[in-house]
Tab-separated table of C-alpha atoms in Angstrom:
chain	number	residue	atom	x	y	z
A	1	MET	CA	25.184	-5.287	-44.250
A	2	LYS	CA	26.025	-5.455	-40.565
A	3	GLU	CA	24.324	-8.837	-39.152
A	4	PHE	CA	22.359	-7.572	-36.226
A	5	ARG	CA	23.184	-10.346	-33.344
A	6	GLU	CA	21.138	-11.712	-30.595
A	7	ARG	CA	23.863	-12.523	-27.335
A	8	GLY	CA	21.392	-14.072	-25.336
A	9	THR	CA	18.023	-14.034	-23.514
A	10	VAL	CA	17.955	-12.467	-19.651
A	11	THR	CA	14.700	-14.270	-17.575
A	12	LEU	CA	14.982	-10.726	-15.053
A	13	HIS	CA	13.764	-11.651	-11.241
A	14	ASP	CA	10.281	-10.626	-11.614
A	15	GLY	CA	10.403	-13.545	-14.395
A	16	ARG	CA	10.518	-10.869	-17.382
A	17	LYS	CA	12.458	-12.138	-20.269
A	18	VAL	CA	14.830	-9.928	-22.114
A	19	VAL	CA	16.408	-10.439	-25.156
A	20	VAL	CA	20.246	-8.919	-25.708
A	21	ARG	CA	21.095	-8.080	-28.983
A	22	ASP	CA	23.561	-6.208	-30.459
A	23	ILE	CA	21.246	-2.534	-31.745
A	24	ALA	CA	19.718	-1.745	-35.344
A	25	PRO	CA	19.562	1.265	-36.987
A	26	GLY	CA	16.196	1.311	-36.433
A	27	ASP	CA	15.984	0.970	-32.973
A	28	CYS	CA	17.307	4.735	-32.432
A	29	SER	CA	14.372	6.402	-31.992
A	30	ALA	CA	13.186	3.526	-29.335
A	31	VAL	CA	16.772	4.390	-26.972
A	32	SER	CA	16.111	7.811	-27.554
A	33	ALA	CA	12.694	7.783	-25.618
A	34	MET	CA	13.731	5.847	-23.123
A	35	VAL	CA	16.478	7.865	-22.657
A	36	ILE	CA	15.055	11.073	-22.309
A	37	ASP	CA	11.985	9.580	-20.090
A	38	ASN	CA	14.707	8.249	-17.531
A	39	PHE	CA	16.603	12.193	-17.431
A	40	ARG	CA	13.012	13.258	-17.160
A	41	HIS	CA	12.082	11.470	-14.073
A	42	ALA	CA	15.499	11.721	-12.447
A	43	GLY	CA	15.784	13.691	-9.616
A	44	ASN	CA	18.131	16.427	-10.708
A	45	PHE	CA	15.959	17.257	-13.653
A	46	ASP	CA	14.119	20.459	-12.673
A	47	ARG	CA	17.631	21.394	-11.075
A	48	LEU	CA	19.489	21.430	-14.363
A	49	ASP	CA	19.001	25.445	-16.444
A	50	ASP	CA	17.065	24.508	-19.488
A	51	ALA	CA	20.538	25.116	-21.636
A	52	ALA	CA	22.221	21.936	-19.549
A	53	ARG	CA	18.423	20.734	-20.744
A	54	ARG	CA	18.792	20.974	-23.802
A	55	ALA	CA	22.454	19.694	-24.225
A	56	TYR	CA	21.110	16.239	-22.722
A	57	VAL	CA	17.944	15.494	-24.973
A	58	GLN	CA	20.237	16.731	-27.912
A	59	ALA	CA	23.236	14.505	-26.968
A	60	ASN	CA	20.397	11.320	-26.501
A	61	SER	CA	17.893	12.562	-29.661
A	62	ILE	CA	17.688	9.570	-32.725
A	63	GLU	CA	20.018	11.369	-34.415
A	64	GLY	CA	22.151	11.773	-31.193
A	65	VAL	CA	21.258	7.924	-29.948
A	66	ARG	CA	22.626	7.218	-33.697
A	67	GLU	CA	25.683	9.031	-33.853
A	68	ALA	CA	26.929	7.456	-30.531
A	69	SER	CA	26.113	3.426	-31.653
A	70	ALA	CA	27.954	4.080	-35.170
A	71	HIS	CA	30.988	4.948	-33.837
A	72	PRO	CA	34.050	3.238	-35.235
A	73	ASP	CA	35.480	3.056	-31.511
A	74	ASN	CA	32.415	1.244	-29.989
A	75	THR	CA	33.270	-2.217	-28.872
A	76	ALA	CA	29.289	-3.477	-27.906
A	77	CYS	CA	26.395	-1.385	-28.417
A	78	LEU	CA	23.508	-3.521	-27.499
A	79	VAL	CA	20.179	-3.189	-26.408
A	80	ALA	CA	18.048	-5.575	-24.250
A	81	VAL	CA	14.705	-5.970	-25.804
A	82	ASP	CA	10.937	-7.515	-23.674
A	83	VAL	CA	9.951	-10.421	-25.649
A	84	ASP	CA	5.865	-10.207	-24.480
A	85	THR	CA	5.845	-6.778	-25.886
A	86	GLY	CA	8.992	-5.987	-27.898
A	87	SER	CA	10.180	-3.141	-26.816
A	88	ILE	CA	13.090	-1.323	-25.972
A	89	VAL	CA	13.181	-1.390	-22.635
A	90	GLY	CA	17.536	-1.465	-22.065
A	91	TYR	CA	20.958	-0.263	-23.591
A	92	ARG	CA	24.629	-0.302	-22.806
A	93	LEU	CA	27.086	0.880	-25.570
A	94	VAL	CA	31.128	0.133	-24.968
A	95	ARG	CA	34.246	1.982	-26.416
A	96	ARG	CA	37.963	1.168	-27.082
A	97	GLY	CA	39.791	3.715	-24.314
A	98	VAL	CA	42.616	4.099	-22.493
A	99	HIS	CA	42.616	4.095	-18.845
A	100	ARG	CA	43.732	7.248	-17.290
A	101	LEU	CA	46.381	5.873	-14.783
A	102	ASP	CA	47.773	4.033	-16.574
A	103	GLY	CA	47.537	4.444	-20.371
A	104	GLN	CA	46.563	1.206	-21.359
A	105	ALA	CA	43.847	-0.572	-24.082
A	106	VAL	CA	40.709	-0.491	-21.486
A	107	ALA	CA	36.807	-1.442	-23.210
A	108	GLU	CA	34.729	2.117	-21.567
A	109	GLY	CA	32.247	1.096	-19.935
A	110	LYS	CA	30.011	4.767	-21.884
A	111	ARG	CA	26.175	4.095	-21.282
A	112	LEU	CA	23.998	2.262	-19.182
A	113	HIS	CA	19.699	2.885	-19.636
A	114	VAL	CA	17.113	0.470	-18.398
A	115	ALA	CA	14.221	1.566	-18.866
A	116	ARG	CA	11.878	2.793	-15.348
A	117	SER	CA	9.821	-0.401	-15.344
A	118	PHE	CA	12.497	-2.700	-15.721
A	119	THR	CA	15.099	-1.035	-12.847
A	120	GLY	CA	16.300	-3.185	-10.293
A	121	GLN	CA	15.136	-6.839	-11.951
A	122	GLY	CA	18.706	-6.636	-12.823
A	123	LEU	CA	18.660	-6.043	-15.981
A	124	GLY	CA	21.301	-3.494	-15.620
A	125	ALA	CA	23.891	-6.352	-14.532
A	126	ALA	CA	23.056	-8.175	-17.508
A	127	LEU	CA	24.021	-5.499	-20.270
A	128	VAL	CA	26.685	-4.871	-18.321
A	129	ASP	CA	27.685	-8.955	-18.267
A	130	VAL	CA	26.981	-9.252	-21.816
A	131	SER	CA	29.432	-5.982	-22.629
A	132	ALA	CA	32.126	-7.783	-20.493
A	133	GLN	CA	31.832	-10.867	-21.887
A	134	SER	CA	32.656	-8.909	-25.202
A	135	ALA	CA	35.505	-6.859	-24.317
A	136	ARG	CA	37.226	-9.723	-22.515
A	137	ARG	CA	36.532	-11.685	-26.532
A	138	CYS	CA	38.279	-8.952	-28.152
A	139	GLY	CA	41.267	-8.730	-26.172
A	140	TYR	CA	40.739	-6.287	-23.138
A	141	PRO	CA	41.692	-7.177	-19.710
A	142	ARG	CA	39.177	-3.953	-17.524
A	143	MET	CA	36.232	-2.668	-17.860
A	144	THR	CA	36.369	0.698	-16.890
A	145	ALA	CA	33.384	3.135	-16.144
A	146	GLN	CA	32.392	6.633	-14.971
A	147	ALA	CA	29.631	6.902	-12.102
A	148	SER	CA	28.067	8.980	-9.513
A	149	GLY	CA	25.424	9.101	-6.131
A	150	ASN	CA	23.579	5.184	-7.307
A	151	SER	CA	24.934	4.646	-9.750
A	152	ARG	CA	29.223	4.029	-7.977
A	153	GLN	CA	26.894	1.310	-5.605
A	154	PHE	CA	25.453	-0.162	-8.760
A	155	PHE	CA	29.093	-0.586	-10.231
A	156	GLU	CA	30.605	-1.515	-6.791
A	157	LYS	CA	28.628	-3.606	-5.866
A	158	LEU	CA	29.282	-5.291	-9.694
A	159	GLY	CA	32.688	-5.925	-8.299
A	160	PHE	CA	33.993	-2.494	-9.852
A	161	ARG	CA	36.472	-0.924	-7.945
A	162	CYS	CA	37.369	3.252	-7.991
A	163	VAL	CA	40.200	4.339	-9.067
A	164	LEU	CA	39.837	7.934	-9.159
A	165	GLU	CA	37.456	10.806	-7.401
A	166	GLN	CA	36.981	13.820	-10.239
A	167	ALA	CA	36.686	17.045	-8.231
A	168	GLN	CA	33.039	18.815	-9.137
A	169	ASN	CA	31.616	19.895	-12.013
A	170	ASP	CA	32.112	23.654	-10.352
A	171	VAL	CA	29.399	24.608	-12.980
A	172	LEU	CA	27.074	21.819	-11.580
A	173	LYS	CA	27.516	22.749	-7.485
A	174	GLN	CA	26.730	26.231	-8.374
A	175	ARG	CA	23.391	25.063	-9.187
A	176	SER	CA	23.707	22.259	-5.904
A	177	ILE	CA	23.875	19.488	-7.637
A	178	GLU	CA	26.293	16.861	-6.296
A	179	SER	CA	28.556	15.708	-8.899
A	180	LEU	CA	31.843	13.856	-8.134
A	181	ILE	CA	32.764	11.759	-10.763
A	182	ALA	CA	34.114	8.112	-9.192
A	183	TYR	CA	36.276	6.748	-12.460
A	184	LEU	CA	35.632	2.407	-11.258
A	185	GLU	CA	37.196	-0.368	-13.325
A	186	LYS	CA	36.861	-4.443	-12.884
A	187	PRO	CA	39.651	-6.872	-14.679
A	188	LEU	CA	37.866	-8.690	-16.797
């Protein structure tokens, strides 16, 4: 049986403490609820059609989180747990990947979610840092991320640099949704 290892305790900017640990099977429901809550309160939610909303909700359903978290190429699948309440307030998923420009092996940041009540407190940065430490221990020289809008600025503040910008998604563009995606990397 897999051991669900604690990766450390983080004190956030407002003084709250969270424990970062490997995800456990019983965490998938709470992660799903947090991610879907974030999505429903995001600015683009109302601009998506019903099919797009259903697809996102399905991908982040309990089963969707379970499948993503159990993928054999994962190098880190972490949750952050509020010490005071025991609630899951963050989720980070990193996989083995191949760099889009040079074909070299990289740690590929796939998902990063922070509960709305914990945004702006340093939790996202802490989850990226813990996952980067794990990737470094696994021998990866770089970590990549795909980002758009504010998330691009977030990753750039953490030392990632943009190495490729992808054209907008035509389907989203027709709905007046900006979707220029930046491919970023950071040396580990």
